[in-house]
Short mmCIF file of C-alpha atoms and ligand atoms in Angstrom, two decimals:
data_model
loop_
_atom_site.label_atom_id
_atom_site.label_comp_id
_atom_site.label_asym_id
_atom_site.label_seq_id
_atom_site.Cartn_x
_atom_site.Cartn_y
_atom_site.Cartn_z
CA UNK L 1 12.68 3.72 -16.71
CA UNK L 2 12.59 6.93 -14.41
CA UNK L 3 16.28 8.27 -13.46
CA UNK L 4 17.25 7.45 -9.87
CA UNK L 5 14.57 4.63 -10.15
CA UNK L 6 14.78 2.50 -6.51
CA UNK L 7 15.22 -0.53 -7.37
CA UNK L 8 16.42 -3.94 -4.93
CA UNK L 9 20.15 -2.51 -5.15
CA UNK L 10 19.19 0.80 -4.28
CA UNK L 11 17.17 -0.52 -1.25
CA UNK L 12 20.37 -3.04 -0.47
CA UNK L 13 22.92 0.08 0.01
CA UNK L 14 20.20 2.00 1.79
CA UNK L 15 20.14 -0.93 4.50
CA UNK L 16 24.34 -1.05 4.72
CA UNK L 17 24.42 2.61 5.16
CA UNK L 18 21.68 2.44 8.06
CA UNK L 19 19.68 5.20 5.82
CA UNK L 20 15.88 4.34 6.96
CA UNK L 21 13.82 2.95 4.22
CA UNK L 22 10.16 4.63 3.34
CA UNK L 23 7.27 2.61 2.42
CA UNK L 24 3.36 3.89 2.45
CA UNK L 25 0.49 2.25 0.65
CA UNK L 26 -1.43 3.94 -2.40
CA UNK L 27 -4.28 2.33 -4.01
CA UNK L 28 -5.46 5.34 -7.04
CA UNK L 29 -3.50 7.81 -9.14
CA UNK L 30 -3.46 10.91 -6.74
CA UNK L 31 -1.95 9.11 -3.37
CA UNK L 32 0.58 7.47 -5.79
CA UNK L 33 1.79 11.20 -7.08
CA UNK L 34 1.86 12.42 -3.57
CA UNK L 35 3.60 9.63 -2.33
CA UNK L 36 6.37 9.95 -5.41
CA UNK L 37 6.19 13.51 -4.79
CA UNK L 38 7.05 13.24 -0.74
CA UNK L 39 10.09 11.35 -1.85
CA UNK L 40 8.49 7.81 -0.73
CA UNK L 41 11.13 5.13 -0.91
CA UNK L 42 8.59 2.23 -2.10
CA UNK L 43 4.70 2.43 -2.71
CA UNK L 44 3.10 -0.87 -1.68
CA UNK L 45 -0.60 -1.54 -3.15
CA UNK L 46 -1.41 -3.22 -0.01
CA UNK L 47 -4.76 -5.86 -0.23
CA UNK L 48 -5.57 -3.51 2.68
CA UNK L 49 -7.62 -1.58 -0.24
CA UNK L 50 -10.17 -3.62 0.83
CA UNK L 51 -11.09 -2.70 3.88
CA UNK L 52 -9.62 1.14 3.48
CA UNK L 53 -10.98 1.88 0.24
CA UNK L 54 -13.38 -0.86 -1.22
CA UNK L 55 -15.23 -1.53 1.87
CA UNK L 56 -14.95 -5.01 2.94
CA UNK L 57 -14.83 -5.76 6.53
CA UNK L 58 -11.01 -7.33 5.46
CA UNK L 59 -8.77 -8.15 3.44
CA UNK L 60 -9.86 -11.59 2.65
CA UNK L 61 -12.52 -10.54 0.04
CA UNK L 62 -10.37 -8.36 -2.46
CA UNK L 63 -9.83 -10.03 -6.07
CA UNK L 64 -6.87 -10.55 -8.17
CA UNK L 65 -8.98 -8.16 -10.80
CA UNK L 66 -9.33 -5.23 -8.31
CA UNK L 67 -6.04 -5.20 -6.95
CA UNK L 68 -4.46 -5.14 -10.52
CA UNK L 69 -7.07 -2.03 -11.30
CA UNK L 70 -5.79 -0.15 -8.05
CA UNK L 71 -2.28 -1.20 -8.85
CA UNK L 72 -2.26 -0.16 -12.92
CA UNK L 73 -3.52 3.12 -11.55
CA UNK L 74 -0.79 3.93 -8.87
CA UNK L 75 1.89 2.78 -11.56
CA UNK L 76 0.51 5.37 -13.68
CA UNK L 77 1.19 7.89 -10.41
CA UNK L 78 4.96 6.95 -9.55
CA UNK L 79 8.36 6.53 -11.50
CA UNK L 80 10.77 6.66 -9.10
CA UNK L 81 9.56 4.60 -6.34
CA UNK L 82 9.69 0.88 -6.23
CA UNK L 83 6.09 -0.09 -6.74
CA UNK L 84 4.64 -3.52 -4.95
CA UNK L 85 1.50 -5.49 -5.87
CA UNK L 86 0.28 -7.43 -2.95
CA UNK L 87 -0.92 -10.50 -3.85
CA UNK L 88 -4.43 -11.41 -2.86
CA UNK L 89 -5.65 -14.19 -0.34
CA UNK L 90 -5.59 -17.49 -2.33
CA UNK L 91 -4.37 -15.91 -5.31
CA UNK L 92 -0.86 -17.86 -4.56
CA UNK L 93 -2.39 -20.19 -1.85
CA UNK L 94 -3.47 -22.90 -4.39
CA UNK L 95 -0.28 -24.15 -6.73
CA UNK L 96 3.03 -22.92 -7.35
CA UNK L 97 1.62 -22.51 -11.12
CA UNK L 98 -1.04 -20.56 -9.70
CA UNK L 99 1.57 -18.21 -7.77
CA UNK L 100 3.77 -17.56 -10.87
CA UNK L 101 0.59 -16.92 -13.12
CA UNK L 102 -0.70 -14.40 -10.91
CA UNK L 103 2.13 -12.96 -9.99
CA UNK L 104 3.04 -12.47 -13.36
CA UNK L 105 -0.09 -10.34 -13.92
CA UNK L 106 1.22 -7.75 -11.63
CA UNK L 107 4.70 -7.30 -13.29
CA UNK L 108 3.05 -7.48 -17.08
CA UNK L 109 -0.32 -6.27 -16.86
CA UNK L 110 -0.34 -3.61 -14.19
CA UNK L 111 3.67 -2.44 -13.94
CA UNK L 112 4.71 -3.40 -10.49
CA UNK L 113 8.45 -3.54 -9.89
CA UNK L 114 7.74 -6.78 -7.33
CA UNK L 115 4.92 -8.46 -5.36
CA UNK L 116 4.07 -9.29 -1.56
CA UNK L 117 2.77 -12.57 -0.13
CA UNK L 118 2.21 -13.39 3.23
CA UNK L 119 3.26 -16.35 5.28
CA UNK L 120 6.37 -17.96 6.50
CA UNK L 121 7.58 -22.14 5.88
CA UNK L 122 4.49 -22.99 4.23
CA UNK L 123 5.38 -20.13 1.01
CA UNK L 124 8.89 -21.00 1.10
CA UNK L 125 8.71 -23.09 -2.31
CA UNK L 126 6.02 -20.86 -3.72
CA UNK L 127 8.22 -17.96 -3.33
CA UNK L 128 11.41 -19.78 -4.73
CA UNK L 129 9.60 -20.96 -7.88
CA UNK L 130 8.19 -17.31 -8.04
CA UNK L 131 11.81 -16.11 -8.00
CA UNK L 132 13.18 -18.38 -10.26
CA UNK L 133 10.48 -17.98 -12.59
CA UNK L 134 11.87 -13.98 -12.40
CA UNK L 135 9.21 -12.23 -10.39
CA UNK L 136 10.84 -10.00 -7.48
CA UNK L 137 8.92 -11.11 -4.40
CA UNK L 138 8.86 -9.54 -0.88
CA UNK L 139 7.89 -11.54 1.97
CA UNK L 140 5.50 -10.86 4.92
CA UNK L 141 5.61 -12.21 8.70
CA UNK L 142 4.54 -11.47 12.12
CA UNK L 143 0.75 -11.00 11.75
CA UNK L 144 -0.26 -11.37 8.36
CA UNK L 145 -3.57 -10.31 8.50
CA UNK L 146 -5.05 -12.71 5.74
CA UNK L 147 -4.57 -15.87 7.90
CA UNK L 148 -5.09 -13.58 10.85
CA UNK L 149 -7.96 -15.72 12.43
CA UNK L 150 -5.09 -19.06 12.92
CA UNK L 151 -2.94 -16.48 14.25
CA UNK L 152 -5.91 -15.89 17.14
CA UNK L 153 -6.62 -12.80 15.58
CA UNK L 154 -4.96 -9.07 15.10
CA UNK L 155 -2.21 -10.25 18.13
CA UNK L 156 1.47 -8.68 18.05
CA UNK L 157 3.09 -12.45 17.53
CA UNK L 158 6.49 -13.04 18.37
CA UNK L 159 6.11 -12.64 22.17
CA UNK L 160 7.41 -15.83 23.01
CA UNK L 161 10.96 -16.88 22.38
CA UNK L 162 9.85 -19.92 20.55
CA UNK L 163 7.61 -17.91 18.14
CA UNK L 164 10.15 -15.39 18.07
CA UNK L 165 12.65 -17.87 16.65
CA UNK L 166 10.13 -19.39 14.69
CA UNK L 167 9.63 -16.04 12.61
CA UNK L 168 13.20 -15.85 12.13
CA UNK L 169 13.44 -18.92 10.73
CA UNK L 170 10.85 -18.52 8.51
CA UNK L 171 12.26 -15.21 7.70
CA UNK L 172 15.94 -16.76 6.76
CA UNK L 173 13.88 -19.61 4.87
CA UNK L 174 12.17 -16.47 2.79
CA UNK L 175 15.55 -14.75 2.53
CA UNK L 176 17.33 -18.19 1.25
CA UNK L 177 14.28 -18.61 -1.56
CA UNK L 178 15.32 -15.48 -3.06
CA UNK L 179 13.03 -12.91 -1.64
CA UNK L 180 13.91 -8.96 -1.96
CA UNK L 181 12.56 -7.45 1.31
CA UNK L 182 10.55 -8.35 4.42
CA UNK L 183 7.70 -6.67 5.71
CA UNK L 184 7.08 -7.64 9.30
CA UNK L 185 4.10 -6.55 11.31
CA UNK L 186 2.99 -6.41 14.66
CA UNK L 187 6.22 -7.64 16.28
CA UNK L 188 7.93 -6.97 19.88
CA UNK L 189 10.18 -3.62 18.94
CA UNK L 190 13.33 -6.01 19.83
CA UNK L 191 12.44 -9.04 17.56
CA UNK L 192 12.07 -5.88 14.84
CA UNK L 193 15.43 -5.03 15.23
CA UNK L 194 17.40 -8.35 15.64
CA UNK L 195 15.69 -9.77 12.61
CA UNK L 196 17.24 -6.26 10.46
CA UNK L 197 20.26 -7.53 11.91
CA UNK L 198 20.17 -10.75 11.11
CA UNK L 199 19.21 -10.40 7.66
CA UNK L 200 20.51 -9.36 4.65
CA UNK L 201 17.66 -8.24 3.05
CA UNK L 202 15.74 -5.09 3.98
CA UNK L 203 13.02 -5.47 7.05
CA UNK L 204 10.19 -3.01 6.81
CA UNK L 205 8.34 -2.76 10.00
CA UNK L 206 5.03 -1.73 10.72
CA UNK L 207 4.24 -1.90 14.53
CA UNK L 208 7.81 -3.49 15.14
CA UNK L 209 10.01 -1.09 16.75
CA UNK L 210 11.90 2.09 15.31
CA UNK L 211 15.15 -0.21 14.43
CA UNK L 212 14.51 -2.44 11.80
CA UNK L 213 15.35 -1.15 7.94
CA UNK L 214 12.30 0.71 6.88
CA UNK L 215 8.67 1.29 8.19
CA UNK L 216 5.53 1.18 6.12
CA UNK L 217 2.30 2.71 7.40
CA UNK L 218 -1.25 2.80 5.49
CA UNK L 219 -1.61 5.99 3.63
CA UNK L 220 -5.37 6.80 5.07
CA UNK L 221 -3.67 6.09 8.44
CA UNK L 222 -1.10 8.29 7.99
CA UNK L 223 -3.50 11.05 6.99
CA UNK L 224 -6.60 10.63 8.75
CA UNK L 225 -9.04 9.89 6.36
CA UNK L 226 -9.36 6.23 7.55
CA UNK L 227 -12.50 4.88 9.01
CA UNK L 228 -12.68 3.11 12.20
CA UNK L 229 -10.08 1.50 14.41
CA UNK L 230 -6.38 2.78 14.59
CA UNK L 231 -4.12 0.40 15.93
CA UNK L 232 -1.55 1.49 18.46
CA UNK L 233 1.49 1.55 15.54
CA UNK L 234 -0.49 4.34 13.85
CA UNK L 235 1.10 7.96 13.53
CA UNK L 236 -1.19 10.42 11.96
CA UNK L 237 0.48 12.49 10.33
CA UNK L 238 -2.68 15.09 9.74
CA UNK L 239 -6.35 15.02 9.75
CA UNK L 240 -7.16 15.63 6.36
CA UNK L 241 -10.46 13.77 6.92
CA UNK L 242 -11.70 16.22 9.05
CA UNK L 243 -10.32 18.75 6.92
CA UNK L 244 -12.52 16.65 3.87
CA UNK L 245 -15.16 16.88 6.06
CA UNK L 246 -15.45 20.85 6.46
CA UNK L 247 -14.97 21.53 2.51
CA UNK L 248 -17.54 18.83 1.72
CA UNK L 249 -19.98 20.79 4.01
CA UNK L 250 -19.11 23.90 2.96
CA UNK L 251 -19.86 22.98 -0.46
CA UNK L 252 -23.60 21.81 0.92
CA UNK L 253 -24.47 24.71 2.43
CA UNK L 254 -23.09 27.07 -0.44
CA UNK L 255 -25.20 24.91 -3.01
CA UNK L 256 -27.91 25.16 -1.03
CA UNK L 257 -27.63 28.98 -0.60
CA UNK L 258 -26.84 30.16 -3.73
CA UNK L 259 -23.45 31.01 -2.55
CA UNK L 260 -21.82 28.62 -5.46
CA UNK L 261 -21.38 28.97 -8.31
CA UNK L 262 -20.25 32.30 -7.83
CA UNK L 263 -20.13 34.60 -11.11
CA UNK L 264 -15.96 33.60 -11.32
CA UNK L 265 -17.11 29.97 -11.66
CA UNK L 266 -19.80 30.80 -14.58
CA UNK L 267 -19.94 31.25 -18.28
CA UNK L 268 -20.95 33.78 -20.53
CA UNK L 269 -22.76 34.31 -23.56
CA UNK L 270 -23.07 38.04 -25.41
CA UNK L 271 -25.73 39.85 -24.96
CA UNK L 272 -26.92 39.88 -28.55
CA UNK L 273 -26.48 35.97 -28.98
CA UNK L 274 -28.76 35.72 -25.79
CA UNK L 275 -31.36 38.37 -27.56
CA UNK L 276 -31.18 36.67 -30.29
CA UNK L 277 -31.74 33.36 -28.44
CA UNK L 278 -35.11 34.87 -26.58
CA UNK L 279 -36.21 35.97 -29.82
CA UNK L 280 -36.52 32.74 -31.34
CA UNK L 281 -37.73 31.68 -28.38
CA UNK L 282 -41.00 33.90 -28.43
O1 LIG S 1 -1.98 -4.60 2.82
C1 LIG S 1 -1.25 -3.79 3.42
O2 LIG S 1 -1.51 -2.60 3.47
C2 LIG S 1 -0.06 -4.32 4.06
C3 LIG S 1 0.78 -3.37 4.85
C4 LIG S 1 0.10 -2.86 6.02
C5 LIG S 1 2.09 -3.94 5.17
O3 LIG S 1 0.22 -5.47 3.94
#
């Protein structure tokens, strides 16, 4: 195990000193070393990889098989950071066996320090068994994007007080089963920071408020190289797409011109090898 590895304790003190906690998503080998590099607190391999970097229209479609690929690969990229497997859409939905089995897989197969689920009451004894059974699991309210379309779609929930209090019950329900950390999403800034207080486990917002314990933001968000919609939350951070964009045309137009290779990018043979070559050519 890496020196100064973050771990649940490390994350624990970081919440009772008020110190801000970092999370960003990876899903391959080279956003996992720059998030490790950037000093990243934790490195989530959201099941956004399937609409960000498989393609889907959401998250619904990504497999237990392609999340543990992304997720071996971005263990191979960080030591220090905490590393979460999100579990996929009925890949903990069916049995509390089920749960346990699969999240199992993450921890053994593909090296994750802990594993996300969504949902609030209705994962309550999935998540217990799941901790008792010794996987580390962090929780996930507010919108929860794959049972998004009972939720009435991508909606910031939590406006009302009685589905306000609901998510903090659910959340103190997750907290009581044993769970590590809570990511909540899409949240009134306020409901953000009173469930931080509340709890004693570390709340990671994204799109609730600048108060609770942590934020988490997609990495291709972060960086512009997402395609299509940006929610409000967003922050980008750069626009290395359109930085992508110029290099990859670049590259066209210097193929196409002759321009590259240039002689620094070639490879030589002597002259009398090459002679020698032509002559047993002819
Ligand atoms: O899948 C994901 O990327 C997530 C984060 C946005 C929290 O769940």
């Amino acid at each position: 195990m890496a020196k100064n590895k973050i771990d649940q304790s490390t994350l624990n003190k970081m919440k009772k000193k008020g110190e801000p906690i970092t999370m960003v998503t990876a899903y391959d080998y080279p956003t996992a070393r720059i998030a490790e590099q950037a000093g990243v607190d934790t490195v989530l391999v959201g099941d956004s990889a399937g609409n960000v970097v498989l393609g889907y229209p959401d998250t619904l479609a990504v497999t237990m098989d392609e999340l543990l690929h992304h997720t071996k690969a971005v263990h191979r990229g960080v030591s220090k950071a905490m590393l979460i497997g999100d579990m996929p859409f009925m890949s903990y939905n069916v049995s509390i066996q089920q749960a346990i089995g699969n999240g199992g897989r993450f921890i053994k197969e593909a090296g994750a320090d802990a594993v996300k689920i969504e949902g609030g009451d209705w994962v309550v004894d999935t998540a217990r068994a799941m901790v008792k059974a010794g996987i580390p699991v962090v929780g996930h309210l507010g919108l929860t994007p794959q049972t998004a379309s009972s939720l009435g779609g991508y909606k910031v929930q939590g406006r009302t007080a009685e589905s306000a209090r609901r998510i903090l019950r659910d959340a103190l329900a997750l907290q009581d089963a044993g769970v590590i950390m809570l990511v909540l999403e899409l949240v009134p800034d306020r409901l953000g920071e009173l469930l931080s207080k509340r709890l004693e486990i570390p709340v990671i917002g994204i799109g609730a408020g600048n108060k609770t314990d942590g934020q988490v933001l997609v990495f291709h968000d972060l960086v512009g190289i997402a395609a299509g919609f940006q929610p409000k939350f967003v922050k980008q951070y750069a626009q290395v797409g359109k930085i992508m964009n110029e290099a990859l045309s670049q590259y066209c137009s210097d193929v196409k011109s002759r321009e590259f290779p240039a002689p620094e990018h070639c490879f030589s043979i002597p002259d009398e090898e090459f002679e020698l070559l032509e002559k047993a050519l002819d």
